[in-house]
Coordinates of C-alpha atoms in Angstrom, one line a residue:
M220 CA -22.7 10.7 3.3
K221 CA -19.9 13.0 4.3
T222 CA -17.0 12.0 2.0
P223 CA -16.5 13.4 -1.5
V224 CA -16.7 10.7 -4.2
V225 CA -14.3 10.6 -7.2
F226 CA -15.6 9.0 -10.4
I227 CA -13.1 8.1 -13.1
I228 CA -14.7 7.5 -16.5
F229 CA -13.7 7.1 -20.1
N230 CA -15.7 5.6 -22.9
R231 CA -18.0 2.9 -21.5
K232 CA -21.5 4.2 -21.2
E233 CA -23.1 1.1 -19.9
T234 CA -20.8 0.3 -17.0
T235 CA -20.5 4.1 -16.2
H236 CA -24.3 4.3 -16.0
R237 CA -24.5 1.4 -13.5
V238 CA -21.8 2.8 -11.2
F239 CA -23.3 6.2 -11.5
E240 CA -26.7 4.8 -10.2
A241 CA -24.9 3.4 -7.2
I242 CA -23.3 6.8 -6.5
R243 CA -26.8 8.4 -7.0
Q244 CA -28.2 6.2 -4.2
A245 CA -25.4 7.3 -1.9
Q246 CA -25.9 11.0 -2.7
P247 CA -22.5 12.5 -1.9
T248 CA -22.5 16.2 -1.5
Q249 CA -19.4 16.5 -3.6
L250 CA -18.7 14.6 -6.8
F251 CA -15.3 14.9 -8.7
V252 CA -15.4 13.4 -12.2
I253 CA -12.2 12.6 -14.0
A254 CA -12.4 11.7 -17.7
D255 CA -9.8 10.8 -20.3
G256 CA -9.9 12.0 -23.8
P257 CA -10.5 9.8 -26.9
R258 CA -7.6 8.1 -28.7
S259 CA -7.0 9.7 -32.1
D260 CA -6.7 6.3 -33.8
K261 CA -10.0 4.9 -32.5
I262 CA -12.9 5.7 -34.9
G263 CA -16.0 6.7 -33.0
E264 CA -14.3 6.9 -29.6
A265 CA -14.9 10.7 -29.3
E266 CA -18.6 10.1 -29.6
K267 CA -18.4 7.3 -26.9
C268 CA -16.6 9.6 -24.6
M269 CA -19.1 12.4 -25.0
A270 CA -22.0 10.0 -24.4
T271 CA -20.3 8.7 -21.3
R272 CA -19.7 12.2 -19.9
A273 CA -23.3 13.1 -20.5
I274 CA -24.3 10.6 -17.8
I275 CA -22.9 13.1 -15.2
D276 CA -25.5 15.6 -16.3
R277 CA -28.1 13.4 -14.6
V278 CA -27.0 14.4 -11.1
D279 CA -30.4 15.3 -9.5
W280 CA -29.5 15.6 -5.8
D281 CA -27.9 18.4 -3.8
C282 CA -24.4 17.9 -5.0
E283 CA -21.4 20.0 -6.0
V284 CA -20.0 18.5 -9.2
K285 CA -16.5 19.3 -10.4
T286 CA -15.1 17.9 -13.6
N287 CA -11.6 17.4 -14.9
Y288 CA -12.1 16.3 -18.6
S289 CA -9.0 15.9 -20.8
D290 CA -9.3 16.8 -24.5
I291 CA -6.5 14.4 -25.4
N292 CA -5.9 10.8 -24.3
L293 CA -3.5 10.6 -21.4
G294 CA -3.8 6.9 -20.9
C295 CA -4.3 4.6 -18.0
K296 CA -1.1 5.7 -16.3
L297 CA -1.4 9.5 -16.3
R298 CA -5.2 10.2 -16.4
P299 CA -6.1 8.6 -13.1
S300 CA -3.0 9.7 -11.3
T301 CA -3.2 13.3 -12.5
G302 CA -6.9 13.4 -11.8
I303 CA -6.4 12.2 -8.2
D304 CA -3.7 14.8 -7.8
W305 CA -6.3 17.4 -8.8
V306 CA -8.8 16.1 -6.3
F307 CA -6.4 16.1 -3.3
K308 CA -5.4 19.7 -4.0
Q309 CA -9.0 20.5 -3.0
V310 CA -10.1 18.0 -0.3
E311 CA -8.4 16.0 2.5
E312 CA -10.0 12.6 1.8
A313 CA -12.1 10.9 -0.8
I314 CA -13.7 7.7 -2.0
I315 CA -12.6 6.7 -5.5
L316 CA -14.5 4.6 -8.0
E317 CA -13.7 3.7 -11.6
D318 CA -16.4 3.2 -14.3
D319 CA -16.3 -0.6 -13.9
C320 CA -16.3 -0.9 -10.1
L321 CA -19.8 -1.4 -8.9
P322 CA -20.1 -1.0 -5.1
D323 CA -22.5 -2.5 -2.7
P324 CA -24.5 0.3 -0.9
T325 CA -22.7 -0.4 2.4
F326 CA -19.3 0.4 0.7
F327 CA -19.9 4.1 1.1
A328 CA -20.7 4.0 4.8
F329 CA -17.8 1.7 5.4
C330 CA -15.4 4.1 3.8
D331 CA -17.0 7.0 5.6
E332 CA -16.4 5.4 8.9
M333 CA -12.9 4.2 8.2
L334 CA -11.8 7.5 6.9
E335 CA -12.9 9.2 10.1
K336 CA -11.7 6.6 12.5
Y337 CA -8.1 6.3 11.0
R338 CA -7.8 9.9 9.7
H339 CA -4.8 10.7 11.8
D340 CA -3.3 7.2 12.0
T341 CA -0.4 7.3 9.6
R342 CA 0.0 3.5 9.7
I343 CA -3.1 3.3 7.5
M344 CA -2.8 4.6 4.0
A345 CA -5.8 3.1 2.1
I346 CA -9.2 1.6 2.5
G347 CA -10.3 -1.0 0.0
G348 CA -13.6 -2.3 -1.1
N349 CA -12.4 -5.7 -2.3
N350 CA -12.1 -9.0 -0.5
F351 CA -10.2 -11.6 -2.5
Q352 CA -10.4 -14.4 0.1
F353 CA -13.2 -16.1 -1.9
G354 CA -15.4 -17.0 1.1
R355 CA -12.6 -17.6 3.6
Q356 CA -13.4 -15.7 6.8
R357 CA -10.2 -14.4 8.3
T358 CA -11.6 -12.6 11.3
N359 CA -14.8 -12.1 13.2
D360 CA -14.3 -8.4 12.9
S361 CA -15.8 -6.3 10.0
Y362 CA -12.4 -5.8 8.4
Y363 CA -8.7 -6.7 8.6
F364 CA -5.4 -5.1 7.8
S365 CA -3.4 -5.9 4.7
R366 CA -0.3 -4.9 2.8
F367 CA -2.3 -4.8 -0.5
P368 CA -4.1 -1.5 -1.3
H369 CA -6.7 -2.9 -3.7
C370 CA -8.0 -0.2 -6.0
W371 CA -11.3 -1.5 -7.4
G372 CA -13.2 0.9 -5.2
W373 CA -11.1 2.5 -2.5
A374 CA -10.6 5.5 -0.3
T375 CA -7.6 7.4 1.0
W376 CA -6.4 10.7 2.5
R377 CA -4.3 13.6 1.1
R378 CA -1.7 12.7 3.7
A379 CA -1.3 9.3 2.2
W380 CA -1.5 10.2 -1.5
A381 CA 1.3 12.8 -0.9
H382 CA 3.7 9.8 -0.9
F383 CA 2.6 8.8 -4.5
D384 CA 5.3 9.1 -7.2
I385 CA 4.4 8.0 -10.7
D386 CA 8.0 7.5 -11.6
I387 CA 8.9 5.5 -8.4
K388 CA 12.2 7.3 -8.2
L389 CA 13.2 5.6 -5.0
W390 CA 13.1 2.1 -6.6
P391 CA 16.8 1.9 -7.4
T392 CA 17.6 2.6 -3.7
V393 CA 15.0 0.1 -2.5
R394 CA 16.2 -2.5 -5.1
D395 CA 20.0 -2.1 -4.5
G396 CA 19.5 -2.2 -0.7
D397 CA 17.4 -5.3 -0.9
W398 CA 14.7 -3.5 1.1
L399 CA 11.9 -5.3 -0.7
R400 CA 13.0 -8.5 1.0
D401 CA 12.6 -6.8 4.4
I402 CA 9.0 -5.8 3.3
L403 CA 7.9 -9.1 1.8
T404 CA 10.2 -11.7 3.3
E405 CA 9.2 -14.5 1.0
D406 CA 11.5 -15.2 -2.0
A407 CA 8.7 -15.8 -4.5
Q408 CA 6.9 -12.6 -3.6
V409 CA 10.2 -10.6 -3.7
K410 CA 11.0 -12.0 -7.2
T411 CA 7.5 -11.2 -8.6
W412 CA 7.4 -7.6 -7.3
E413 CA 11.1 -6.9 -8.2
Q414 CA 10.2 -7.7 -11.8
T415 CA 7.1 -5.6 -11.6
F416 CA 8.7 -2.5 -10.1
Q417 CA 11.7 -2.8 -12.4
S418 CA 9.4 -2.9 -15.4
V419 CA 7.5 0.1 -14.2
Y420 CA 10.7 2.0 -13.5
E421 CA 12.0 1.3 -17.0
H422 CA 8.6 2.3 -18.5
K423 CA 8.1 -1.2 -19.8
I424 CA 4.7 -1.1 -18.1
D425 CA 3.5 2.3 -19.0
T426 CA -0.2 1.8 -18.6
A427 CA -0.5 1.5 -14.8
W428 CA -0.6 3.7 -11.8
D429 CA -1.7 1.2 -9.2
Y430 CA 1.7 -0.5 -9.0
Q431 CA 3.2 2.9 -8.1
W432 CA 0.6 3.3 -5.4
T433 CA 1.4 -0.1 -4.0
F434 CA 5.1 0.9 -4.0
A435 CA 4.3 4.1 -2.1
C436 CA 2.4 2.3 0.6
W437 CA 5.0 -0.4 1.1
I438 CA 8.1 1.9 1.4
N439 CA 6.2 3.9 4.0
S440 CA 5.1 0.8 6.0
G441 CA 1.5 1.6 5.1
L442 CA -1.4 -0.7 5.7
A443 CA -4.7 -1.0 3.9
I444 CA -8.0 -1.8 5.5
L445 CA -9.9 -4.5 3.7
P446 CA -13.5 -5.6 4.4
N447 CA -14.3 -9.1 5.7
T448 CA -16.8 -9.4 2.8
N449 CA -16.5 -8.3 -0.8
L450 CA -18.0 -4.8 -1.2
V451 CA -17.2 -4.0 -4.9
T452 CA -17.5 -6.1 -8.0
N453 CA -15.7 -5.4 -11.3
I454 CA -18.3 -5.4 -14.1
G455 CA -15.8 -4.3 -16.8
F456 CA -14.3 -7.6 -18.0
G457 CA -14.8 -7.9 -21.7
A458 CA -13.5 -7.0 -25.2
D459 CA -13.9 -3.3 -24.7
A460 CA -11.8 -3.2 -21.5
T461 CA -8.2 -1.9 -21.4
H462 CA -6.7 -4.4 -19.1
T463 CA -9.5 -6.8 -18.0
T464 CA -10.2 -8.2 -21.4
G465 CA -10.8 -11.8 -20.4
G466 CA -14.5 -12.6 -20.2
V467 CA -13.9 -15.7 -18.0
N468 CA -12.0 -14.8 -14.9
K469 CA -12.6 -15.5 -11.2
L470 CA -12.3 -11.8 -10.5
A471 CA -15.1 -10.9 -13.0
N472 CA -18.5 -10.0 -11.5
M473 CA -17.6 -11.3 -8.1
P474 CA -20.6 -11.4 -5.8
V475 CA -20.9 -8.7 -3.1
K476 CA -22.2 -8.9 0.4
G477 CA -22.9 -5.9 2.5
L478 CA -21.4 -5.2 5.9
T479 CA -23.8 -5.0 8.9
Q480 CA -23.8 -2.1 11.2
P481 CA -22.5 -1.3 13.7
L482 CA -19.1 -2.3 12.4
Q483 CA -17.0 -4.6 14.6
H484 CA -13.5 -3.0 14.9
P485 CA -10.3 -5.0 15.5
R486 CA -8.8 -4.4 18.9
F487 CA -5.2 -4.1 17.4
V488 CA -3.6 -3.0 14.2
V489 CA -1.7 -6.1 12.9
R490 CA -1.4 -7.2 9.3
D491 CA -3.2 -10.5 8.5
A492 CA -0.2 -12.4 7.0
A493 CA -2.3 -15.5 6.1
A494 CA -4.8 -13.5 4.2
D495 CA -2.0 -11.6 2.3
R496 CA -0.3 -14.8 1.5
Y497 CA -3.5 -16.2 0.0
T498 CA -4.1 -13.1 -2.0
Y499 CA -0.6 -13.2 -3.4
Q500 CA -0.9 -16.9 -4.4
N501 CA -4.3 -16.6 -5.9
I502 CA -4.2 -13.1 -7.4
F503 CA -0.8 -11.7 -8.0
D504 CA 1.3 -14.8 -8.6
V505 CA -0.9 -15.6 -11.6
T506 CA -2.6 -12.5 -13.0
L507 CA 0.3 -10.1 -12.4
L508 CA 2.9 -12.1 -14.3
T509 CA 0.4 -12.8 -17.1
R510 CA -0.2 -9.1 -17.4
L511 CA 3.5 -8.4 -17.4
K512 CA 4.1 -10.9 -20.2
K513 CA 1.2 -9.5 -22.2
A514 CA 2.6 -6.0 -21.8
I515 CA 6.0 -7.0 -22.9
V516 CA 4.7 -8.8 -26.0
R517 CA 2.4 -5.8 -26.7
Y518 CA 5.2 -3.3 -26.7
G519 CA 7.7 -5.6 -28.4
L520 CA 10.1 -5.6 -25.5
G521 CA 12.7 -8.1 -24.4
R522 CA 11.7 -10.9 -22.0
S523 CA 14.7 -10.6 -19.6
N524 CA 12.5 -9.3 -16.8
V525 CA 9.8 -11.9 -16.8
S526 CA 10.4 -15.6 -16.1

């Protein structure tokens, strides 16, 4: 494969090993590894982090390996985002996997082809590996266009990541101008995402970077490419996870189905509104608000921003 792969790891040796084996099968010529440091109050975590990093020493194919390992714990907000910043100072495009995102083998070829085909099309800002339509086929093509840049296995370009702002400094302008309504149009979605971005802006959600990436895509009218079958499954749900702690969840261990070659490309670039509406109703309308409430309870914050 032609595209560099970015691997974000922490302290979970078992899931990291499984995802690493999928990367090994793809044999990228460049592998960028981003690792967070142990939390000082977690006994035994330093040893877990070291054991997880040791997996990277098993690279046994012709590959340039670059590592960005933090000695201290930066957390789920800063470690991925600063690591991706580091990557895009060196390469123009990359495929990004976290330690609990297990890809189907065809995921890599899909990203490779999409990165090349849409490299200079600034309407496209992300390529995702997830399909959250739960068996509903939205198109006869191999992929469709969405407003949601899912991040459980994804790819993007330096040109798109350049719009990322961890502090979403433009949020007050977007909020006060009611621009989110122009983007989302539906009242329920506007309300949900207003609450989310406001909480991120006020640092009431200080453990995320993906909301900021969504914000960057939306305010730049960016679209994401999503496959017509699910290409990445999240194997990280469980007690040792940071966010996905629920063992029983419809998003946990979703089956994958590879895409057949040659890919069937859409003849036009138009967002699939029906697919996006379904995604919002079945993913974000439930899990997003639940996560917001848990975060507010966890940090002892007021409940004024969550209904």
